[in-house]
CSV table of C-alpha atoms in Angstrom, one decimal:
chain,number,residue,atom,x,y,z
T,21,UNK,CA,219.6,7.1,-15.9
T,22,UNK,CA,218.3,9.5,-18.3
T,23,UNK,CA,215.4,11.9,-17.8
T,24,UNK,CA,212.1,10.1,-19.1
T,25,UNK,CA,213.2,6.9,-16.6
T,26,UNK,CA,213.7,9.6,-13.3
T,27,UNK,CA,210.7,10.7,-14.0
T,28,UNK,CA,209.0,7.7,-14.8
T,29,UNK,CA,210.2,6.5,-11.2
T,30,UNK,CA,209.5,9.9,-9.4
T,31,UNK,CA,205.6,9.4,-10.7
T,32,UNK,CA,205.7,5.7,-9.6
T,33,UNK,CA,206.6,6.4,-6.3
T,34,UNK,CA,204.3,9.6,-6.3
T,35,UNK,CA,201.2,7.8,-7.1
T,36,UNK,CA,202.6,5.1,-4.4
T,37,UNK,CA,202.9,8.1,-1.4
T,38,UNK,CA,199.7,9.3,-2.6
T,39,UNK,CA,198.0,5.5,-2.5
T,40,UNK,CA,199.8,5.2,0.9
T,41,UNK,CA,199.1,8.7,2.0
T,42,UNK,CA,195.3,8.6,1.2
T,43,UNK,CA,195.4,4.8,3.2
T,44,UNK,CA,197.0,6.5,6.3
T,45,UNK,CA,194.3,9.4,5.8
T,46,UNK,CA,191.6,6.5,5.9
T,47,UNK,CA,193.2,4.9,8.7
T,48,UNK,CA,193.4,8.4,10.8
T,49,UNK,CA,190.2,8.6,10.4
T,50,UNK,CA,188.9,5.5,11.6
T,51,UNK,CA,191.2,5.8,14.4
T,52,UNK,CA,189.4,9.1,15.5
T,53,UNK,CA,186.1,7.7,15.0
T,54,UNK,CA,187.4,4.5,17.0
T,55,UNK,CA,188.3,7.5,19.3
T,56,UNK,CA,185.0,9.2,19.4
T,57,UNK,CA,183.3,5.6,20.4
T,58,UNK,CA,185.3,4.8,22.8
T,59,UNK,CA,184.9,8.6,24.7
T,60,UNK,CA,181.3,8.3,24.2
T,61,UNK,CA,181.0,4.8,25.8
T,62,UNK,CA,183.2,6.0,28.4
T,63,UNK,CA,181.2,9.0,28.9
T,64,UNK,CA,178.0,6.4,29.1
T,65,UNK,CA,179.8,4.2,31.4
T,66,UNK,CA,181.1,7.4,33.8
T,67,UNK,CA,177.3,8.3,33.7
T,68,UNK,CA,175.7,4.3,34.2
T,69,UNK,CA,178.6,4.3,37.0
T,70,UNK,CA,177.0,7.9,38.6
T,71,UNK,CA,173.8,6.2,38.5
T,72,UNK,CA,174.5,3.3,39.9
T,73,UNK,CA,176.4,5.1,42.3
T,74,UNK,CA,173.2,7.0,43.8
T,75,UNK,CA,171.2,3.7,43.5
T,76,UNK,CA,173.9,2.1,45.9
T,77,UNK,CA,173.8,5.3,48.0
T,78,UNK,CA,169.7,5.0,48.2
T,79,UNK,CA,169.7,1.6,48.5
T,80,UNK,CA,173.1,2.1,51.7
T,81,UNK,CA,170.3,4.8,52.9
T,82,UNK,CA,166.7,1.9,53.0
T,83,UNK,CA,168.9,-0.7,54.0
T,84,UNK,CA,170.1,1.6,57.2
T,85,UNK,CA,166.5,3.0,57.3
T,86,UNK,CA,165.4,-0.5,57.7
T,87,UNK,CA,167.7,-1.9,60.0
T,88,UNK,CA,166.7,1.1,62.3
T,89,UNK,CA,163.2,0.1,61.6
T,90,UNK,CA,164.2,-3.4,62.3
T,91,UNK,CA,165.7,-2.9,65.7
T,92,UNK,CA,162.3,-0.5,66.3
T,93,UNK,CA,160.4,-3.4,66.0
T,94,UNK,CA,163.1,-6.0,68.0
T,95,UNK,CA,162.7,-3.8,71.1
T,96,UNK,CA,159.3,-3.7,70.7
T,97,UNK,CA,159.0,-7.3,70.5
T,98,UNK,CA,161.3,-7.9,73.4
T,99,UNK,CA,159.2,-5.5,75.4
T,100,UNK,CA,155.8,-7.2,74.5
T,101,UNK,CA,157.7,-10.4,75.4
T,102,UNK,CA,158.8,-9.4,78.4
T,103,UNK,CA,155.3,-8.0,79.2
T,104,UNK,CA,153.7,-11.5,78.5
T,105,UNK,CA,155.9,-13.5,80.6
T,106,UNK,CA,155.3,-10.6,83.3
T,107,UNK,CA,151.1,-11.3,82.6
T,108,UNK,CA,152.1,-15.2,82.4
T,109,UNK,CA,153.2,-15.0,86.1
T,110,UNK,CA,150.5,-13.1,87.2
T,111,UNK,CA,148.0,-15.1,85.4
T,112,UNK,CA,149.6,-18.0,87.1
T,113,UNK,CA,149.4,-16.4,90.3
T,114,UNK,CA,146.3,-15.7,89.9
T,115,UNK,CA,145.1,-19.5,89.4
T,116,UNK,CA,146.9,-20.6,92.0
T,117,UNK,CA,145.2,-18.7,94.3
T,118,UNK,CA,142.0,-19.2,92.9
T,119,UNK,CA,142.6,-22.4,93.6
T,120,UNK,CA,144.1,-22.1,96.8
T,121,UNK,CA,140.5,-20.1,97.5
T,122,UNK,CA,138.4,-23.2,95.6
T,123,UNK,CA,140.0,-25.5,98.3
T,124,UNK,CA,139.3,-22.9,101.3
T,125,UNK,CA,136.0,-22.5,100.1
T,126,UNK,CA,135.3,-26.5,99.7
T,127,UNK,CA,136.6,-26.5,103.2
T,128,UNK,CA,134.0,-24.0,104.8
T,129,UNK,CA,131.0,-26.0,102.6
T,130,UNK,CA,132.2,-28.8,104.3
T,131,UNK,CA,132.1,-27.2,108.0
T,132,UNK,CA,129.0,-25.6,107.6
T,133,UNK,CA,127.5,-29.2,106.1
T,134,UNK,CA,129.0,-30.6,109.4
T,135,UNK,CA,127.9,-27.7,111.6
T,136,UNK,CA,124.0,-28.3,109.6
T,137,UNK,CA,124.0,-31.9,110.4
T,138,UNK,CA,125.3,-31.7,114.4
T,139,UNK,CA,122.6,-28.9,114.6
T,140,UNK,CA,119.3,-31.3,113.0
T,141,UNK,CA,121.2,-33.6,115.4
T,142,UNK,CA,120.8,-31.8,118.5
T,143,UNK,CA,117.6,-30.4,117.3
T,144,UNK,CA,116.1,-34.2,116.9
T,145,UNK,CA,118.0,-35.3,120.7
T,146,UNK,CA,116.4,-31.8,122.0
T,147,UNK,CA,112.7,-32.8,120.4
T,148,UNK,CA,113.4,-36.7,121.6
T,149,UNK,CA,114.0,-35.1,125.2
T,150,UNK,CA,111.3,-32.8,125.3
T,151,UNK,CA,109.3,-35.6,124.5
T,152,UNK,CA,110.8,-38.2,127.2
T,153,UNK,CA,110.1,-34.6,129.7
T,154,UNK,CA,106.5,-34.4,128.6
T,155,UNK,CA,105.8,-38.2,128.7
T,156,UNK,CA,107.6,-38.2,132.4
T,157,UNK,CA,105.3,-35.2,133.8
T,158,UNK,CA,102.7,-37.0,132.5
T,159,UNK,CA,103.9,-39.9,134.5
T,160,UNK,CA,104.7,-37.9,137.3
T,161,UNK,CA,100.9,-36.1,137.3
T,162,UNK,CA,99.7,-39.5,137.4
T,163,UNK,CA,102.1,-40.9,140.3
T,164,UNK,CA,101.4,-37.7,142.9
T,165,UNK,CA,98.9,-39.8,144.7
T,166,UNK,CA,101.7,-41.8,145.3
T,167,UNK,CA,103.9,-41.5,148.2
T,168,UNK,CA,106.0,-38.2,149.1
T,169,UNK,CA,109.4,-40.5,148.1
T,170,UNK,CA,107.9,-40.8,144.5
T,171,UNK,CA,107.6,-37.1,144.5
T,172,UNK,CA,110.6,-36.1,145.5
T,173,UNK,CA,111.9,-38.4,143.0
T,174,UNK,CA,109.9,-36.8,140.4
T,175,UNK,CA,110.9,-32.9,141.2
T,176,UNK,CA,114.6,-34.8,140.7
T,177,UNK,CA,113.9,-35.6,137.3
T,178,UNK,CA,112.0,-32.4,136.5
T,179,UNK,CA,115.4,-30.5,137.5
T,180,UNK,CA,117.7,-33.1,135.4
T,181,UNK,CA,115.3,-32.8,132.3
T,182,UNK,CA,115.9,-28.9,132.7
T,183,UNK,CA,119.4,-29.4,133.1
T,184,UNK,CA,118.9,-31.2,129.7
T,185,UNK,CA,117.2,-28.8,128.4
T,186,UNK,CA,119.4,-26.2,129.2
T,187,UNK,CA,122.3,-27.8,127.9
T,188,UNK,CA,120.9,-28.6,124.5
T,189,UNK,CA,119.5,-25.3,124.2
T,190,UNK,CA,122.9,-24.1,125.2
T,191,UNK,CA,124.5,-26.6,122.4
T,192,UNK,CA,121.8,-25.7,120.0
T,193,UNK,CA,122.6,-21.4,120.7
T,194,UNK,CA,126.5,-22.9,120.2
T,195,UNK,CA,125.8,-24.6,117.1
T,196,UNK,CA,123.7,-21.7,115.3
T,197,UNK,CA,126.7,-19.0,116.9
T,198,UNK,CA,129.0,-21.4,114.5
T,199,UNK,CA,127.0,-21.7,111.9
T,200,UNK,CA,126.9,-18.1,112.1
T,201,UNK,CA,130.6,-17.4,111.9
T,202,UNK,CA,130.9,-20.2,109.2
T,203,UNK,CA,128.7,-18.7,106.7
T,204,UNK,CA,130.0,-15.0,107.5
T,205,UNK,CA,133.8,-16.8,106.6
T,206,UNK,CA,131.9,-18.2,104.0
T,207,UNK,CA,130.5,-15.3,102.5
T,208,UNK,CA,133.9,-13.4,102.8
T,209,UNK,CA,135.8,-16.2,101.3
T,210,UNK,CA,133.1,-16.4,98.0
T,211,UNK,CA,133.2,-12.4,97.7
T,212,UNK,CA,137.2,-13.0,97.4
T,213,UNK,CA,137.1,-15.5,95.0
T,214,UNK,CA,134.7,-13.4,93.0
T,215,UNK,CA,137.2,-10.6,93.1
T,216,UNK,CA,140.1,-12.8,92.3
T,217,UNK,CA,138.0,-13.9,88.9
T,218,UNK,CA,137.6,-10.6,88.2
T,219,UNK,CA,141.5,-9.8,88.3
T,220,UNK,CA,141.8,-13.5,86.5
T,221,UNK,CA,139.4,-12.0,83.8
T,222,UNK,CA,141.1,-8.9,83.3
T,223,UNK,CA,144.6,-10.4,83.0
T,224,UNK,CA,143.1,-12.5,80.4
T,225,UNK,CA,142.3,-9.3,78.5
């Protein structure tokens, strides 16, 4: 090969390095800007991740905060649960012996009713007594011309219509004595069922 064609061919393959050369140069460079993206969306990423990081952190922190707060307000329940079932029972107490007292009270009503109507009772026998006593000493004023037999007779009766009268005096003082005890048990039994309302109406508060 004689000189013109060598270097002919050492130009054509020059001008081919230089054409692959500069390519390689282009291609290098994209590479390193390719390079340069890829850092900077790491670095992004590395700081998104950092961030989202503390958010989890914050978010592990509320979520203990409010499971703390939640078990607060559990025991807090369960206490004001346990304190209404404790009121329930008391409340329930309560009405049982208010009714227990209702019943006891009805009871008394009933006694001193009875004890009222056995004393008009023995009031209207004592009156109807009084009034046979009065209409037989009249009788007997008007029968003492009679003989001493009739007399006797009559001072007989006079005793037996004290007798009565002693007895139903003695039934009547009886009667009111009961009546008197009745209506003191009465009394005490209304001022405890006043005080059990109270209790009733501050354990409904």
């Amino acid at each position: 090969m004689d000189m013109v064609s060598r270097m002919r061919v050492m130009k054509f393959f020059n001008v081919i390095l230089a054409r692959l050369w500069r390519r390689r140069c282009s291609e290098v460079c994209e590479l390193n800007e390719l390079v340069r993206k890829y850092e900077s969306k790491i670095n992004k990423t590395h700081d998104e991740l950092i961030k989202r990081n503390k958010m989890i952190c914050h978010e592990q922190r509320r979520c203990g905060h409010w499971e703390t707060e939640l078990r607060r307000v559990q025991a807090v329940s369960d206490l004001n649960m346990r304190r209404c079932v404790t009121i329930e029972k008391a409340l329930n107490v309560a009405c049982g012996q208010r009714l227990h007292l209702s019943k006891e009270l009805q009871a008394k009503t009933l006694e001193c009713n009875n004890a009222s109507d056995l004393l008009n009772e023995s009031r209207t026998e004592m009156f109807r007594e009084l009034s046979k006593h009065r209409e037989c000493a009249k009788a007997l004023a008007e029968q003492q011309r009679l003989n001493r037999w009739l007399e006797i007779r009559n001072v007989e009766l006079e005793d037996e219509l004290m007798t009565l009268k002693d007895r139903f005096q003695s039934q009547h003082d009886d009667v009111s004595v009961a009546m008197h005890k009745s209506k003191l048990q009465l009394d005490d039994t209304y001022e405890r069922l006043k005080d059990f309302e109270q209790q009733l109406t501050e354990f409904q508060l």
